[in-house]
Amino acid sequence: GEDGKRLKTLEVAVDESPPAPPEDARIIGLAYDFGPDGANFDPAITFTWSYDPAGYVLGYVAEEDLVLAYYDKDAGKWIELDCVVDTKNNTITALVSHFTTFAIVGTITPPAPPKPPYTPTPAPIPEPAPPVTPAPEPEPAPPVVTPPV
């Protein structure tokens, strides 16, 4: 706890209106406010969160890109934690040093633009070369006949 004593109780409540995630991300599932406020952990505690794999599909979020994040009220932004995502058991694990609002956050990967349909370009048809006609041979000049005199 804040005074170095063990916590007697833990508080967990759904955050009905969590702060907006970063522009390129989405909160997956619900955000939860963990308490009591001011509780700090030294050393940090291991925090494992289960998720529903059907919940991250919308918005093009890759399962392996899911992270646990907490909202830093002083900084006014979500802070992503170093996490281990277990895609087989659908869990995310991180070390947590204090209680606040936590959520699973996923970065949206936009879909690849559709490839334009393949339109084959016909190869130009080569025009046949004009036949080569040999130059006409000059006709021999007719013999000159000279009448006898």
JSON list of N, CA and C in Angstrom, two decimals, residues 36-75:
[
{"chain": "A", "resi": 36, "resn": "PRO", "atom": "N", "xyz": [-7.04, 0.19, -4.23]},
{"chain": "A", "resi": 36, "resn": "PRO", "atom": "CA", "xyz": [-7.29, 1.58, -3.87]},
{"chain": "A", "resi": 36, "resn": "PRO", "atom": "C", "xyz": [-6.30, 2.54, -4.55]},
{"chain": "A", "resi": 37, "resn": "ASP", "atom": "N", "xyz": [-6.78, 3.78, -4.77]},
{"chain": "A", "resi": 37, "resn": "ASP", "atom": "CA", "xyz": [-5.93, 4.81, -5.35]},
{"chain": "A", "resi": 37, "resn": "ASP", "atom": "C", "xyz": [-4.70, 4.99, -4.47]},
{"chain": "A", "resi": 38, "resn": "GLY", "atom": "N", "xyz": [-3.59, 5.22, -5.12]},
{"chain": "A", "resi": 38, "resn": "GLY", "atom": "CA", "xyz": [-2.35, 5.43, -4.38]},
{"chain": "A", "resi": 38, "resn": "GLY", "atom": "C", "xyz": [-1.60, 4.17, -4.05]},
{"chain": "A", "resi": 39, "resn": "ALA", "atom": "N", "xyz": [-2.16, 3.00, -4.34]},
{"chain": "A", "resi": 39, "resn": "ALA", "atom": "CA", "xyz": [-1.46, 1.75, -4.05]},
{"chain": "A", "resi": 39, "resn": "ALA", "atom": "C", "xyz": [-0.29, 1.60, -5.01]},
{"chain": "A", "resi": 40, "resn": "ASN", "atom": "N", "xyz": [0.90, 1.39, -4.46]},
{"chain": "A", "resi": 40, "resn": "ASN", "atom": "CA", "xyz": [2.12, 1.19, -5.25]},
{"chain": "A", "resi": 40, "resn": "ASN", "atom": "C", "xyz": [2.73, -0.14, -4.87]},
{"chain": "A", "resi": 41, "resn": "PHE", "atom": "N", "xyz": [3.45, -0.73, -5.83]},
{"chain": "A", "resi": 41, "resn": "PHE", "atom": "CA", "xyz": [4.04, -2.04, -5.61]},
{"chain": "A", "resi": 41, "resn": "PHE", "atom": "C", "xyz": [5.53, -1.99, -5.93]},
{"chain": "A", "resi": 42, "resn": "ASP", "atom": "N", "xyz": [6.35, -2.38, -4.95]},
{"chain": "A", "resi": 42, "resn": "ASP", "atom": "CA", "xyz": [7.78, -2.43, -5.15]},
{"chain": "A", "resi": 42, "resn": "ASP", "atom": "C", "xyz": [8.30, -3.68, -4.46]},
{"chain": "A", "resi": 43, "resn": "PRO", "atom": "N", "xyz": [8.60, -4.72, -5.16]},
{"chain": "A", "resi": 43, "resn": "PRO", "atom": "CA", "xyz": [8.70, -4.81, -6.62]},
{"chain": "A", "resi": 43, "resn": "PRO", "atom": "C", "xyz": [7.31, -4.85, -7.27]},
{"chain": "A", "resi": 44, "resn": "ALA", "atom": "N", "xyz": [7.32, -4.62, -8.58]},
{"chain": "A", "resi": 44, "resn": "ALA", "atom": "CA", "xyz": [6.07, -4.63, -9.34]},
{"chain": "A", "resi": 44, "resn": "ALA", "atom": "C", "xyz": [5.41, -6.01, -9.25]},
{"chain": "A", "resi": 45, "resn": "ILE", "atom": "N", "xyz": [4.09, -6.01, -9.39]},
{"chain": "A", "resi": 45, "resn": "ILE", "atom": "CA", "xyz": [3.35, -7.27, -9.37]},
{"chain": "A", "resi": 45, "resn": "ILE", "atom": "C", "xyz": [3.09, -7.74, -10.80]},
{"chain": "A", "resi": 46, "resn": "THR", "atom": "N", "xyz": [2.93, -9.05, -10.96]},
{"chain": "A", "resi": 46, "resn": "THR", "atom": "CA", "xyz": [2.59, -9.61, -12.27]},
{"chain": "A", "resi": 46, "resn": "THR", "atom": "C", "xyz": [1.09, -9.53, -12.44]},
{"chain": "A", "resi": 47, "resn": "PHE", "atom": "N", "xyz": [0.69, -8.92, -13.54]},
{"chain": "A", "resi": 47, "resn": "PHE", "atom": "CA", "xyz": [-0.71, -8.65, -13.82]},
{"chain": "A", "resi": 47, "resn": "PHE", "atom": "C", "xyz": [-1.06, -9.41, -15.09]},
{"chain": "A", "resi": 48, "resn": "THR", "atom": "N", "xyz": [-1.95, -10.39, -15.01]},
{"chain": "A", "resi": 48, "resn": "THR", "atom": "CA", "xyz": [-2.35, -11.17, -16.19]},
{"chain": "A", "resi": 48, "resn": "THR", "atom": "C", "xyz": [-3.82, -10.93, -16.46]},
{"chain": "A", "resi": 49, "resn": "TRP", "atom": "N", "xyz": [-4.11, -10.59, -17.70]},
{"chain": "A", "resi": 49, "resn": "TRP", "atom": "CA", "xyz": [-5.46, -10.20, -18.10]},
{"chain": "A", "resi": 49, "resn": "TRP", "atom": "C", "xyz": [-5.89, -11.14, -19.22]},
{"chain": "A", "resi": 50, "resn": "SER", "atom": "N", "xyz": [-7.08, -11.73, -19.09]},
{"chain": "A", "resi": 50, "resn": "SER", "atom": "CA", "xyz": [-7.65, -12.57, -20.16]},
{"chain": "A", "resi": 50, "resn": "SER", "atom": "C", "xyz": [-8.43, -11.69, -21.12]},
{"chain": "A", "resi": 51, "resn": "TYR", "atom": "N", "xyz": [-8.48, -12.11, -22.36]},
{"chain": "A", "resi": 51, "resn": "TYR", "atom": "CA", "xyz": [-9.26, -11.37, -23.36]},
{"chain": "A", "resi": 51, "resn": "TYR", "atom": "C", "xyz": [-10.01, -12.36, -24.23]},
{"chain": "A", "resi": 52, "resn": "ASP", "atom": "N", "xyz": [-11.07, -11.85, -24.84]},
{"chain": "A", "resi": 52, "resn": "ASP", "atom": "CA", "xyz": [-11.89, -12.64, -25.75]},
{"chain": "A", "resi": 52, "resn": "ASP", "atom": "C", "xyz": [-11.34, -12.44, -27.15]},
{"chain": "A", "resi": 53, "resn": "PRO", "atom": "N", "xyz": [-10.83, -13.49, -27.79]},
{"chain": "A", "resi": 53, "resn": "PRO", "atom": "CA", "xyz": [-10.24, -13.30, -29.11]},
{"chain": "A", "resi": 53, "resn": "PRO", "atom": "C", "xyz": [-11.22, -12.77, -30.15]},
{"chain": "A", "resi": 54, "resn": "ALA", "atom": "N", "xyz": [-12.51, -12.94, -29.92]},
{"chain": "A", "resi": 54, "resn": "ALA", "atom": "CA", "xyz": [-13.49, -12.41, -30.88]},
{"chain": "A", "resi": 54, "resn": "ALA", "atom": "C", "xyz": [-13.59, -10.89, -30.76]},
{"chain": "A", "resi": 55, "resn": "GLY", "atom": "N", "xyz": [-13.15, -10.32, -29.66]},
{"chain": "A", "resi": 55, "resn": "GLY", "atom": "CA", "xyz": [-13.31, -8.89, -29.43]},
{"chain": "A", "resi": 55, "resn": "GLY", "atom": "C", "xyz": [-12.29, -8.00, -30.11]},
{"chain": "A", "resi": 56, "resn": "TYR", "atom": "N", "xyz": [-11.21, -8.56, -30.58]},
{"chain": "A", "resi": 56, "resn": "TYR", "atom": "CA", "xyz": [-10.18, -7.71, -31.17]},
{"chain": "A", "resi": 56, "resn": "TYR", "atom": "C", "xyz": [-10.23, -7.68, -32.68]},
{"chain": "A", "resi": 57, "resn": "VAL", "atom": "N", "xyz": [-11.07, -8.49, -33.28]},
{"chain": "A", "resi": 57, "resn": "VAL", "atom": "CA", "xyz": [-11.09, -8.61, -34.73]},
{"chain": "A", "resi": 57, "resn": "VAL", "atom": "C", "xyz": [-11.56, -7.32, -35.40]},
{"chain": "A", "resi": 58, "resn": "LEU", "atom": "N", "xyz": [-12.59, -6.71, -34.83]},
{"chain": "A", "resi": 58, "resn": "LEU", "atom": "CA", "xyz": [-13.12, -5.50, -35.45]},
{"chain": "A", "resi": 58, "resn": "LEU", "atom": "C", "xyz": [-12.07, -4.41, -35.43]},
{"chain": "A", "resi": 59, "resn": "GLY", "atom": "N", "xyz": [-11.94, -3.71, -36.53]},
{"chain": "A", "resi": 59, "resn": "GLY", "atom": "CA", "xyz": [-10.99, -2.62, -36.59]},
{"chain": "A", "resi": 59, "resn": "GLY", "atom": "C", "xyz": [-9.59, -3.05, -37.00]},
{"chain": "A", "resi": 60, "resn": "TYR", "atom": "N", "xyz": [-9.44, -4.29, -37.41]},
{"chain": "A", "resi": 60, "resn": "TYR", "atom": "CA", "xyz": [-8.16, -4.74, -37.94]},
{"chain": "A", "resi": 60, "resn": "TYR", "atom": "C", "xyz": [-7.04, -4.65, -36.91]},
{"chain": "A", "resi": 61, "resn": "VAL", "atom": "N", "xyz": [-7.28, -5.18, -35.72]},
{"chain": "A", "resi": 61, "resn": "VAL", "atom": "CA", "xyz": [-6.26, -5.22, -34.67]},
{"chain": "A", "resi": 61, "resn": "VAL", "atom": "C", "xyz": [-5.67, -6.63, -34.65]},
{"chain": "A", "resi": 62, "resn": "ALA", "atom": "N", "xyz": [-4.37, -6.73, -34.81]},
{"chain": "A", "resi": 62, "resn": "ALA", "atom": "CA", "xyz": [-3.70, -8.04, -34.78]},
{"chain": "A", "resi": 62, "resn": "ALA", "atom": "C", "xyz": [-3.56, -8.50, -33.34]},
{"chain": "A", "resi": 63, "resn": "GLU", "atom": "N", "xyz": [-3.89, -9.75, -33.08]},
{"chain": "A", "resi": 63, "resn": "GLU", "atom": "CA", "xyz": [-3.86, -10.29, -31.72]},
{"chain": "A", "resi": 63, "resn": "GLU", "atom": "C", "xyz": [-2.50, -10.11, -31.07]},
{"chain": "A", "resi": 64, "resn": "GLU", "atom": "N", "xyz": [-1.44, -10.36, -31.82]},
{"chain": "A", "resi": 64, "resn": "GLU", "atom": "CA", "xyz": [-0.10, -10.25, -31.24]},
{"chain": "A", "resi": 64, "resn": "GLU", "atom": "C", "xyz": [0.30, -8.81, -30.94]},
{"chain": "A", "resi": 65, "resn": "ASP", "atom": "N", "xyz": [-0.47, -7.84, -31.42]},
{"chain": "A", "resi": 65, "resn": "ASP", "atom": "CA", "xyz": [-0.18, -6.43, -31.16]},
{"chain": "A", "resi": 65, "resn": "ASP", "atom": "C", "xyz": [-0.95, -5.87, -29.96]},
{"chain": "A", "resi": 66, "resn": "LEU", "atom": "N", "xyz": [-1.74, -6.71, -29.29]},
{"chain": "A", "resi": 66, "resn": "LEU", "atom": "CA", "xyz": [-2.47, -6.23, -28.11]},
{"chain": "A", "resi": 66, "resn": "LEU", "atom": "C", "xyz": [-1.49, -5.91, -26.99]},
{"chain": "A", "resi": 67, "resn": "VAL", "atom": "N", "xyz": [-1.80, -4.86, -26.21]},
{"chain": "A", "resi": 67, "resn": "VAL", "atom": "CA", "xyz": [-0.97, -4.50, -25.06]},
{"chain": "A", "resi": 67, "resn": "VAL", "atom": "C", "xyz": [-1.86, -4.08, -23.90]},
{"chain": "A", "resi": 68, "resn": "LEU", "atom": "N", "xyz": [-1.33, -4.20, -22.70]},
{"chain": "A", "resi": 68, "resn": "LEU", "atom": "CA", "xyz": [-1.98, -3.60, -21.54]},
{"chain": "A", "resi": 68, "resn": "LEU", "atom": "C", "xyz": [-1.47, -2.18, -21.45]},
{"chain": "A", "resi": 69, "resn": "ALA", "atom": "N", "xyz": [-2.36, -1.27, -21.14]},
{"chain": "A", "resi": 69, "resn": "ALA", "atom": "CA", "xyz": [-1.97, 0.13, -21.00]},
{"chain": "A", "resi": 69, "resn": "ALA", "atom": "C", "xyz": [-2.70, 0.70, -19.79]},
{"chain": "A", "resi": 70, "resn": "TYR", "atom": "N", "xyz": [-2.09, 1.70, -19.19]},
{"chain": "A", "resi": 70, "resn": "TYR", "atom": "CA", "xyz": [-2.75, 2.40, -18.09]},
{"chain": "A", "resi": 70, "resn": "TYR", "atom": "C", "xyz": [-2.86, 3.87, -18.46]},
{"chain": "A", "resi": 71, "resn": "TYR", "atom": "N", "xyz": [-3.86, 4.52, -17.88]},
{"chain": "A", "resi": 71, "resn": "TYR", "atom": "CA", "xyz": [-4.05, 5.93, -18.17]},
{"chain": "A", "resi": 71, "resn": "TYR", "atom": "C", "xyz": [-3.30, 6.75, -17.14]},
{"chain": "A", "resi": 72, "resn": "ASP", "atom": "N", "xyz": [-2.35, 7.56, -17.62]},
{"chain": "A", "resi": 72, "resn": "ASP", "atom": "CA", "xyz": [-1.57, 8.45, -16.76]},
{"chain": "A", "resi": 72, "resn": "ASP", "atom": "C", "xyz": [-2.32, 9.78, -16.70]},
{"chain": "A", "resi": 73, "resn": "LYS", "atom": "N", "xyz": [-2.99, 10.03, -15.57]},
{"chain": "A", "resi": 73, "resn": "LYS", "atom": "CA", "xyz": [-3.79, 11.25, -15.43]},
{"chain": "A", "resi": 73, "resn": "LYS", "atom": "C", "xyz": [-2.94, 12.50, -15.54]},
{"chain": "A", "resi": 74, "resn": "ASP", "atom": "N", "xyz": [-1.73, 12.47, -14.97]},
{"chain": "A", "resi": 74, "resn": "ASP", "atom": "CA", "xyz": [-0.86, 13.65, -15.01]},
{"chain": "A", "resi": 74, "resn": "ASP", "atom": "C", "xyz": [-0.42, 13.97, -16.44]},
{"chain": "A", "resi": 75, "resn": "ALA", "atom": "N", "xyz": [-0.06, 12.94, -17.20]},
{"chain": "A", "resi": 75, "resn": "ALA", "atom": "CA", "xyz": [0.39, 13.15, -18.58]},
{"chain": "A", "resi": 75, "resn": "ALA", "atom": "C", "xyz": [-0.78, 13.28, -19.55]}
]
